[in-house]
Coordinates of C-alpha atoms in Angstrom, one line a residue:
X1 CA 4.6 21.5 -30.4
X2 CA 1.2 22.2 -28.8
X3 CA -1.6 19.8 -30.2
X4 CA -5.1 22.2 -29.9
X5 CA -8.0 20.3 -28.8
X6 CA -10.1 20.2 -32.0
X7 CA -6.4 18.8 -33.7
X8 CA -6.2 16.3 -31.7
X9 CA -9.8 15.4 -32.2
X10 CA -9.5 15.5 -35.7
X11 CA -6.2 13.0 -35.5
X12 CA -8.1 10.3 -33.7
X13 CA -11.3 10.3 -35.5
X14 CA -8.7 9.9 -38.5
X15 CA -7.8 7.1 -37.0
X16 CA -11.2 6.1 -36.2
X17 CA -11.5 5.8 -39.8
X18 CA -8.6 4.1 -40.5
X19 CA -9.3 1.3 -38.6
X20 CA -11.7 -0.5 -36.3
X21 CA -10.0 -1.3 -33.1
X22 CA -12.9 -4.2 -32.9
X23 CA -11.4 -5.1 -36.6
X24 CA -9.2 -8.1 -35.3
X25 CA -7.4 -10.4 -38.1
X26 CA -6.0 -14.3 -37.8
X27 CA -2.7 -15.0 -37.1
X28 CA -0.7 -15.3 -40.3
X29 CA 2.9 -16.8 -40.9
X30 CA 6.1 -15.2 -43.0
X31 CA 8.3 -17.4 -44.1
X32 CA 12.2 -17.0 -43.7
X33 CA 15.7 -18.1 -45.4
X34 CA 18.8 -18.3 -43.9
X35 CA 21.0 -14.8 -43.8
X36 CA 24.4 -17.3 -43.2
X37 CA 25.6 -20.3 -42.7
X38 CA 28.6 -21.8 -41.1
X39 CA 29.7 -24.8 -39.5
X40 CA 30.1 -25.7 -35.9
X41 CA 33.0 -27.2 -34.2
X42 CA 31.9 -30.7 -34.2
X43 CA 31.2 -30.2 -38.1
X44 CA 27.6 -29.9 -37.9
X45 CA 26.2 -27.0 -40.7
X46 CA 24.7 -24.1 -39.0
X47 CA 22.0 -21.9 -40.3
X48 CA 21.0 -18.1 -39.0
X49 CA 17.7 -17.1 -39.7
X50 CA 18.9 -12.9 -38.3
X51 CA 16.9 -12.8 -35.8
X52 CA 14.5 -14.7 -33.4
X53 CA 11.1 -15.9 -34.1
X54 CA 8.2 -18.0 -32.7
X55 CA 7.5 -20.8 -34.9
X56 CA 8.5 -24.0 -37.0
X57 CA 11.7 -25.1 -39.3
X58 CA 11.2 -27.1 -42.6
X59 CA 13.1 -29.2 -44.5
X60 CA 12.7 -28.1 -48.3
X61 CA 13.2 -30.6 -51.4
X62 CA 15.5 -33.2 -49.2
X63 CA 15.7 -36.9 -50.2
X64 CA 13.6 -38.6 -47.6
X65 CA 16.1 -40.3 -44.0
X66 CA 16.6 -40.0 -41.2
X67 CA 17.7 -36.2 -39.8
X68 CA 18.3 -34.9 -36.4
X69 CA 18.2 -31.3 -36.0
X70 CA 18.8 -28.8 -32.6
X71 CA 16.5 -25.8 -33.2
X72 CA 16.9 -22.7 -30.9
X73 CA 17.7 -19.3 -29.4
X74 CA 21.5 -19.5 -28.5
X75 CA 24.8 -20.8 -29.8
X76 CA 28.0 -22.0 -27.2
X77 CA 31.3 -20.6 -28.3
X78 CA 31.4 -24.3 -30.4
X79 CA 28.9 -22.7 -32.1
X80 CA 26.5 -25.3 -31.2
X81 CA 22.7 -24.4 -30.7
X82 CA 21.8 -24.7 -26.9
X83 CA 19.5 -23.8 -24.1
X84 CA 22.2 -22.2 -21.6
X85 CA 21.3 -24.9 -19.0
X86 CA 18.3 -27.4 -17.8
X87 CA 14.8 -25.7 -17.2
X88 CA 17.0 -22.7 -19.2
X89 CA 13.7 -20.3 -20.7
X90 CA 16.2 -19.7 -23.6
X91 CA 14.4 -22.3 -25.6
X92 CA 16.5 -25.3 -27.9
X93 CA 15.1 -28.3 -29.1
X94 CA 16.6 -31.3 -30.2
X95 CA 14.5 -33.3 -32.7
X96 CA 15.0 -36.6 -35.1
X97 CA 13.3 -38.7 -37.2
X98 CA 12.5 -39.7 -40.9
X99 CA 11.7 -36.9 -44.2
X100 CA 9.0 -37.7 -45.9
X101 CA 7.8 -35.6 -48.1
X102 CA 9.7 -32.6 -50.1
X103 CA 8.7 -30.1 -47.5
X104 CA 8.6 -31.7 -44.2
X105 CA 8.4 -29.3 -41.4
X106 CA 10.2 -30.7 -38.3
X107 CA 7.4 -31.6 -35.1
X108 CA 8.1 -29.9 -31.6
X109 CA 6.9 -31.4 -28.1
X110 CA 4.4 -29.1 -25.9
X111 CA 7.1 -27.5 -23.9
X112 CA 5.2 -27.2 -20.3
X113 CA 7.0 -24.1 -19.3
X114 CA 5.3 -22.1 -21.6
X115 CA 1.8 -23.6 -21.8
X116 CA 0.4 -24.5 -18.7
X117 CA 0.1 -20.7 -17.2
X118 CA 1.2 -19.7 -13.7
X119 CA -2.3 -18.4 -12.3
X120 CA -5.6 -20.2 -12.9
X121 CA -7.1 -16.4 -13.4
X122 CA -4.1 -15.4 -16.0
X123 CA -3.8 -18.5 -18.0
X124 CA -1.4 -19.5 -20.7
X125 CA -3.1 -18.4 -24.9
X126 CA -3.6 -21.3 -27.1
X127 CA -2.2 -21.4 -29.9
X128 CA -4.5 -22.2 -32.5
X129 CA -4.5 -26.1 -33.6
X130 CA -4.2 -25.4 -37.2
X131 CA -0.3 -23.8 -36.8
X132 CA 0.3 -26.9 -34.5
X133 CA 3.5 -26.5 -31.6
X134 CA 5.0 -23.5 -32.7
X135 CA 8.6 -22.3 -30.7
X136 CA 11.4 -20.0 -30.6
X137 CA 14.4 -20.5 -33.5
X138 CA 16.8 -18.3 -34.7
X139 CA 19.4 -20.8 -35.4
X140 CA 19.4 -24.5 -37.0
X141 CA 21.8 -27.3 -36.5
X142 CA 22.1 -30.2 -38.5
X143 CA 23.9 -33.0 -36.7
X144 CA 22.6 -35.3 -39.3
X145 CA 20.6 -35.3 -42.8
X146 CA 20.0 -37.8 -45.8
X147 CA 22.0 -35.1 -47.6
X148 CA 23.9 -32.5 -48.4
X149 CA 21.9 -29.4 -46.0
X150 CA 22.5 -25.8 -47.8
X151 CA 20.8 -22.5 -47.3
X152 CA 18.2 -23.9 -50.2
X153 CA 17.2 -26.6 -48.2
X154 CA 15.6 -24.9 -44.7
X155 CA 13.3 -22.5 -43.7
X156 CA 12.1 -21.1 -40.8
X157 CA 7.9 -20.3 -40.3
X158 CA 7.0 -17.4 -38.0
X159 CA 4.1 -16.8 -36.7
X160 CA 2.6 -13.6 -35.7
X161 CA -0.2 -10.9 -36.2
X162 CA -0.5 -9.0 -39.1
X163 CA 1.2 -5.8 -38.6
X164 CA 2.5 -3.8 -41.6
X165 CA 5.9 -3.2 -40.5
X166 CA 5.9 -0.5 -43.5
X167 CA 3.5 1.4 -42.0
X168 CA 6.6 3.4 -40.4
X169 CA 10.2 4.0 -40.3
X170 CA 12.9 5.6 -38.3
X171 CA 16.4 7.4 -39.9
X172 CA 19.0 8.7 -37.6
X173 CA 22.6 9.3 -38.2
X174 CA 22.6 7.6 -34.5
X175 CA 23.6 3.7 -35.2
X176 CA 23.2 2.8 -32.0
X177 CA 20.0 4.6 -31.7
X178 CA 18.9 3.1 -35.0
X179 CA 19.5 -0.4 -33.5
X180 CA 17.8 0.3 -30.5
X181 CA 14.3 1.3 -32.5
X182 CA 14.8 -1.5 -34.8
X183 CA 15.0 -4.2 -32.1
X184 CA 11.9 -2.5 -30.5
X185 CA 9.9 -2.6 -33.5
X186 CA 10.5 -5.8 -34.3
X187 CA 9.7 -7.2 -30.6
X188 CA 6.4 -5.8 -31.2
X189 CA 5.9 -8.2 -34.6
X190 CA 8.0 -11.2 -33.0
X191 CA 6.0 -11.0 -29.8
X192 CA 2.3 -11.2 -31.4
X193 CA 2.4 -14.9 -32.2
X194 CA -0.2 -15.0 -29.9
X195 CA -3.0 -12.9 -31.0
X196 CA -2.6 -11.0 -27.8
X197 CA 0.2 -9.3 -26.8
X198 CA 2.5 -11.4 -24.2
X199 CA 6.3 -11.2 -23.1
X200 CA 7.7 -13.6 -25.6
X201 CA 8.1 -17.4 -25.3
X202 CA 9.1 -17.5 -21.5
X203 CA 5.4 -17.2 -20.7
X204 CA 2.5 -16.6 -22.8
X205 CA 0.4 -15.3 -20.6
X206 CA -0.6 -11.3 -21.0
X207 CA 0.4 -9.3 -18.1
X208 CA -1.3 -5.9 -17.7
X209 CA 2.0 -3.3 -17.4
X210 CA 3.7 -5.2 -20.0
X211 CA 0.7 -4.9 -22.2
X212 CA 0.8 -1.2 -21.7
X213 CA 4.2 -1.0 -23.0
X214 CA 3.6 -3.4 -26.1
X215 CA 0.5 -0.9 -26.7
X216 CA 2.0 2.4 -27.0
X217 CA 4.8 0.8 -28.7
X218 CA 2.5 -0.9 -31.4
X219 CA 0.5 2.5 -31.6
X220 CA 4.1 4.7 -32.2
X221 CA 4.9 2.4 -35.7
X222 CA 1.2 1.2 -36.5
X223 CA -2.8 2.5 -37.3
X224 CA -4.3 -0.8 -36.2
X225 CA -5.1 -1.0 -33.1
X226 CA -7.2 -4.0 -32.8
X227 CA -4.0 -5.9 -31.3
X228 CA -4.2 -3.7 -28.2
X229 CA -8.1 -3.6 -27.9
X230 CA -7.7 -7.4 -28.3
X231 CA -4.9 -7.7 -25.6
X232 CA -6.8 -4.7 -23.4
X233 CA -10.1 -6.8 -23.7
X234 CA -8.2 -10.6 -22.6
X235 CA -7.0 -8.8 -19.7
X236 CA -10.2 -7.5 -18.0
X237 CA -11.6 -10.8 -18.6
X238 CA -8.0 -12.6 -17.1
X239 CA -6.8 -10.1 -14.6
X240 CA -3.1 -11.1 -13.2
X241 CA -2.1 -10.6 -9.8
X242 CA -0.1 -7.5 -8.5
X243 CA -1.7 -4.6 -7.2
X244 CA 0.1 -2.4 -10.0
X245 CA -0.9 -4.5 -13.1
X246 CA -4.3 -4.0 -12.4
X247 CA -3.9 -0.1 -12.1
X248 CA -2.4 -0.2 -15.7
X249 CA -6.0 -1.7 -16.8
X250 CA -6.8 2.0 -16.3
X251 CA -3.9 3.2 -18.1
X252 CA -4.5 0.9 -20.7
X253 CA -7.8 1.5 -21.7
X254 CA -7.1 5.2 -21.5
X255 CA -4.7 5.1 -24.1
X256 CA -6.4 2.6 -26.3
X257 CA -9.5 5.6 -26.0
X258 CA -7.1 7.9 -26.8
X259 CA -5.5 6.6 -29.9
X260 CA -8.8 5.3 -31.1
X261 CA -10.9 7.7 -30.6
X262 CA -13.7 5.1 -29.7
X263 CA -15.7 4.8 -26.4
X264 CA -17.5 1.3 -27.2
X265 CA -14.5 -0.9 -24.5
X266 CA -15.3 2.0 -21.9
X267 CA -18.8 1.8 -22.3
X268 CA -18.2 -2.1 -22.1
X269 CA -15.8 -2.0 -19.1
X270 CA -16.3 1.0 -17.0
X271 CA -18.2 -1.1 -14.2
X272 CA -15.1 -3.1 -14.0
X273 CA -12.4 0.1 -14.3
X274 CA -14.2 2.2 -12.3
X275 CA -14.3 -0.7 -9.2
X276 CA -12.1 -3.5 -8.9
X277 CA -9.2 -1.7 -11.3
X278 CA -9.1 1.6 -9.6
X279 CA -9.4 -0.3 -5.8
X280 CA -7.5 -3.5 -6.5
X281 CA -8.6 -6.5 -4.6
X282 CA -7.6 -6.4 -0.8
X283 CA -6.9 -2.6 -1.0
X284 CA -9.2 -0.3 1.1
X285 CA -8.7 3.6 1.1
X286 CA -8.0 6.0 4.7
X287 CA -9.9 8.8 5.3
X288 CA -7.2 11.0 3.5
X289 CA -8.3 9.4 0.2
X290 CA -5.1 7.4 0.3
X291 CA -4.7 3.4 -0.5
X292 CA -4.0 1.2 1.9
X293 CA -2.6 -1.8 -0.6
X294 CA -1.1 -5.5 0.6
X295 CA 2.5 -4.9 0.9
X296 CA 4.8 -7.2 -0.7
X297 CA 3.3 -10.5 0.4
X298 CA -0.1 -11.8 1.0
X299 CA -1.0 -15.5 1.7
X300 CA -3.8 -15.8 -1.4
X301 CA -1.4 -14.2 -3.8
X302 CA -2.2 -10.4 -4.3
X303 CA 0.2 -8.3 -3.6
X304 CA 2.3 -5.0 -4.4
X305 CA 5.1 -5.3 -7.0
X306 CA 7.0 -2.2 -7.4
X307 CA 9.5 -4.3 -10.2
X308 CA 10.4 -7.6 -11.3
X309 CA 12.5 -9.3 -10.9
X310 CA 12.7 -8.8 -7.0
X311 CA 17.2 -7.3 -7.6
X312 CA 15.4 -4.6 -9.8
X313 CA 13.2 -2.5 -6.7
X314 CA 16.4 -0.4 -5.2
X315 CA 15.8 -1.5 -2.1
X316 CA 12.2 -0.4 -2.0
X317 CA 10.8 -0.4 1.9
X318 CA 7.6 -2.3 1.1
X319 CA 4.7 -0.5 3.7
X320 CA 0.8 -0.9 4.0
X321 CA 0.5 3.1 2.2
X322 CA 3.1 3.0 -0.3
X323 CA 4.4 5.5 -2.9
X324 CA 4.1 3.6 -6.2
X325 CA 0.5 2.4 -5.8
X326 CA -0.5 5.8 -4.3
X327 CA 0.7 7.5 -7.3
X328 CA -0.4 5.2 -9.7
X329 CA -4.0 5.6 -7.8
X330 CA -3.7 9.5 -8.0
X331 CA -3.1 8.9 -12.3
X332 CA -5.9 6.2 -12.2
X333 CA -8.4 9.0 -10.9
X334 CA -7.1 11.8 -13.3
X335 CA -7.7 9.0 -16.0
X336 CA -11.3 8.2 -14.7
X337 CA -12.0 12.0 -14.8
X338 CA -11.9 11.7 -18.5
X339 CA -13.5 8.5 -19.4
X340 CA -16.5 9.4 -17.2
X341 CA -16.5 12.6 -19.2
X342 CA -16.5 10.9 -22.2
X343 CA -19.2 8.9 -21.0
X344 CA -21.5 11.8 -20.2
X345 CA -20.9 10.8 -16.3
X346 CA -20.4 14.2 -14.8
X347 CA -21.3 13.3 -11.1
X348 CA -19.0 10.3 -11.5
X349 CA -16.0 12.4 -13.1
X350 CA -16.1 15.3 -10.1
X351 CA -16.0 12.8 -7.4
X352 CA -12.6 11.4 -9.4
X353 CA -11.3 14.7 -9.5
X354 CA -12.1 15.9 -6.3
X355 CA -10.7 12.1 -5.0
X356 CA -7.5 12.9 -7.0
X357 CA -7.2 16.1 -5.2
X358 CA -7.5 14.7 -2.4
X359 CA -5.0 12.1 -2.8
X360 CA -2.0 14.3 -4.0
X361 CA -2.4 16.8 -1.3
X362 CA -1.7 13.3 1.1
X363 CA 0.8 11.9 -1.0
X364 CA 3.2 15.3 -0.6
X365 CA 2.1 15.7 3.2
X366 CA 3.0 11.7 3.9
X367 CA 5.5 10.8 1.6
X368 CA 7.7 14.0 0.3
X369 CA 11.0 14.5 2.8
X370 CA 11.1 18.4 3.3
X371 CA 14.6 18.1 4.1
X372 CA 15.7 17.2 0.3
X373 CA 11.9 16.8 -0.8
X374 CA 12.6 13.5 -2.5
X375 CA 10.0 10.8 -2.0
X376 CA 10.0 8.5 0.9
X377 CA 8.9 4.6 -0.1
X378 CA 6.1 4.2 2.0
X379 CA 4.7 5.6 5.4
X380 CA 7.4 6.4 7.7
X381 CA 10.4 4.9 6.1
X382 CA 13.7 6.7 5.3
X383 CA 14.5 5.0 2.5
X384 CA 13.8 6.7 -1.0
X385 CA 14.1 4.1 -4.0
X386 CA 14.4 5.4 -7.8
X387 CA 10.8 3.7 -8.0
X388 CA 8.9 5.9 -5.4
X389 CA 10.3 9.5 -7.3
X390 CA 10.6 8.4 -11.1
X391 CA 7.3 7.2 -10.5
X392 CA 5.5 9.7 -8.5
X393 CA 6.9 12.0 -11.2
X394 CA 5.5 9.9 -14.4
X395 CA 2.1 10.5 -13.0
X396 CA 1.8 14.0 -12.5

C-alpha cells in the first residue's frame, strides 16, 4: 500500500509525540522463576529459566552453607551446564561459597573476554556499578546446597532496557514463522543489558551494521526510540573499524530520522556524516565519483569487510574499487540528499545527488558483466559473490 507524503509525515510526527528519542531511561531488571526442573546425570538438580538472559542467579529463603553452583548457556548430553570448551564465548560459570542471608545472590568474576573491548576507539560498555558483574544464564546447577534446592528456592535477575514487549504482537498460523519472530523480538530485550545496543555477551561493544539491524528491529515492535538514538549517538562518538560499518552510520541515522521524525542528531552530527562516514578513513574517490577503499587488509587496522566471519563472503575477490562499498557509497549519497534537505542545505543536497548519479552510472559501466549482467566483485575480477548483487540490489 502506497504511504502519500503528507501520511507519512503525519505517522512520524505521531511518533514524535509519542516519544522523545532524547527521552533515555536506566536500565531496569525482571526477575525470573524456573519453567522446569530436572536432574542431571551425576544427580545434581537442574533449573531452566526458558530462555537466555544477561544477569545474576539468587538463592531465595535457603538455610545459610556452603553451595556451589554452575551457571550458564549450554547443557552436555549429561545434562550438565558447560561452556562447550576453554576460552568457549558460550559463557558457564562455576561458583561456591557460604549463604548468608535469605536472598543471597551468587557473585560472578569480571570475565575479560567480554570487558576489556577489542579496539581502543570501540571500547567495551560498563555496566553500571550498582547491578555489579552481571552474565549470561539460562540454566542452574546445583552440585551442592545446605538443602533441599526446588523451583521456590532460585531465581534468575535480567537485566535490560525498558522496552514494553506489549507494545506489539505477531499471530500466524505459521509455527515456525511464529518462532522465528518471537526469538527476534526477544533478542532485541535480551540484548539491551547494556544501555546500548551490542551483539550479546560475546562482546559488548556496539558495532555500527549490527546496530542498524537491532534498530529497525526495535522500531518494527516498539515507539521508543531513545535505545537507538542512544546506540546511533555511542557510535559516532566510538566509530569501529571496517570500511562498511561506518557507511551504516549514514544508514543509521537516516532511519532513526525517519522513524522519529526529529532532525536535532543530524543537526548534531552532519559534520561528522557528511565527512569521515560518507569517505571512510583511508578511502579517496577517482575521477568517476567512485571509492577507492582499503581492500581486505591494511597494516593500521581499517579495512573492507564484506561479512563476518571471513567462511561467510562467497569467495568475495577483495579489489581497491569494490562492489559492496561502492554501492553502499551510492545509498550513503541518496541518504545525504535527504538529510541536507531536511536541513535546509540545498547546495549540499544537489552536489549528493548529482555525486550519486555519477556513481551508479560507474558502478554499471565497471562492475555489471554484460554477458549475464550479474555483478563482478571488484575492478576486473570474474568472480561474482552473492554479496556484490544482493547488495548492489538492496541499495537501489
Amino acid at each position: 500500500k502506497t504511504v502519500t507524503t503528507a501520511a507519512a509525515l503525519a505517522m512520524a510526527l505521531s511518533a514524535v509525540a509519542a516519544s522523545d528519542p532524547y527521552d533515555y531511561k536506566e536500565l531496569t531488571t525482571t526477575t525470573a522463576l524456573p519453567v522446569a526442573a530436572t536432574v542431571t546425570a551425576d544427580g545434581h538438580e537442574l533449573f531452566d529459566f526458558g530462555k537466555d538472559a544477561i544477569g545474576w542467579f539468587e538463592f531465595v529463603n535457603m538455610p545459610p552453607g556452603d553451595y556451589e553452583v554452575v551457571l550458564g548457556e549450554m547443557t552436555n548430553a549429561c545434562g550438565n551446564v558447560t561452556n562447550a570448551y576453554e576460552g568457549s564465548t558460550i559463557r558457564a560459570n562455576r561458583v561456591s561459597g557460604k549463604i548468608d542471608s535469605r536472598q543471597y545472590r551468587v557473585p560472578f568474576e569480571k570475565d575479560p573476554l567480554n570487558t576489556r573491548g577489542w579496539d581502543p576507539n570501540a571500547p567495551s560498555v560498563m555496566i553500571p556499578e550498582r547491578l555489579g558483574i552481571i552474565s549470561a544464564i539460562r540454566y542452574a546447577e546445583i552440585v551442592k546446597a545446605p538443602a533441599k534446592v526446588t523451583s521456590a528456592n532460585v531465581a534468575r535477575v535480567a537485566v535490560h532496557y525498558p522496552i514494553d514487549m506489549k507494545k506489539s504482537g505477531f499471530i500466524c498460523d505459521n509455527k515456525d514463522l511464529k518462532r522465528v519472530y518471537d526469538l527476534c523480538k526477544y533478542s532485541i530485550l535480551a540484548t539491551s543489558f547494556c544501555g546500548v545496543y551490542v551483539d550479546g555477551d560475546r562482546e559488548r561493544t556496539p558495532y555500527e551494521a549490527d546496530a542498524y539491524i537491532n534498530q529497525l528491529d526495535q522500531y518494527a515492535i516498539d515507539d521508543d526510540y531513545s535505545l537507538g538514538r542512544k546506540s546511533h549517538e555511542w557510535l559516532m562518538d566510538h566509530p569501529t573499524w571496517p570500511t562498511e560499518w561506518k557507511q551504516h552510520s549514514i544508514k543509521i541515522a537516516w532511519a532513526d530520522w525517519m522513524w522519529t521524525g526529529d532532525k536535532r542528531s543530524l543537526e548534531k552530527y552532519f559534520d561528522q556524516l557528511s565527512t569521515v562516514k560518507l569517505m571512510p578513513e583511508k578511502c579517496s574517490k577517482r575521477e568517476d565519483s567512485l571509492v577507492v577503499s582499503t581492500g581486505e587488509t591494511d597494516s593500521k587496522g581499517a579495512r573492507d569487510i564484506i561479512d563476518w566471519p571471513r567462511a561467510e563472503r562467497d569467495g568475495f575477490d577483495f579489489g581497491k574499487v569494490n562492489a559492496v562499498v561502492n554501492a553502499f557509497h551510492y545509498r550513503n549519497l541518496l541518504e545525504m540528499r535527504d538529510i541536507a534537505l531536511a536541513l535546509g542545505k540545498e547546495v549540499y543536497a544537489k552536489h549528493c545527488q548529482d555525486e550519486a548519479d555519477r556513481v551508479k552510472g560507474a558502478f554499471l559501466r565497471t562492475f555489471i558483466d554484460p554477458k549475464d549482467t550479474l555483478v563482478r566483485d571488484c575492478e576486473g575480477s570474474e568472480h561474482k559473490s552473492l554479496h556484490a548483487n544482493a547488495i548492489a540490489v538492496a541499495m537501489g
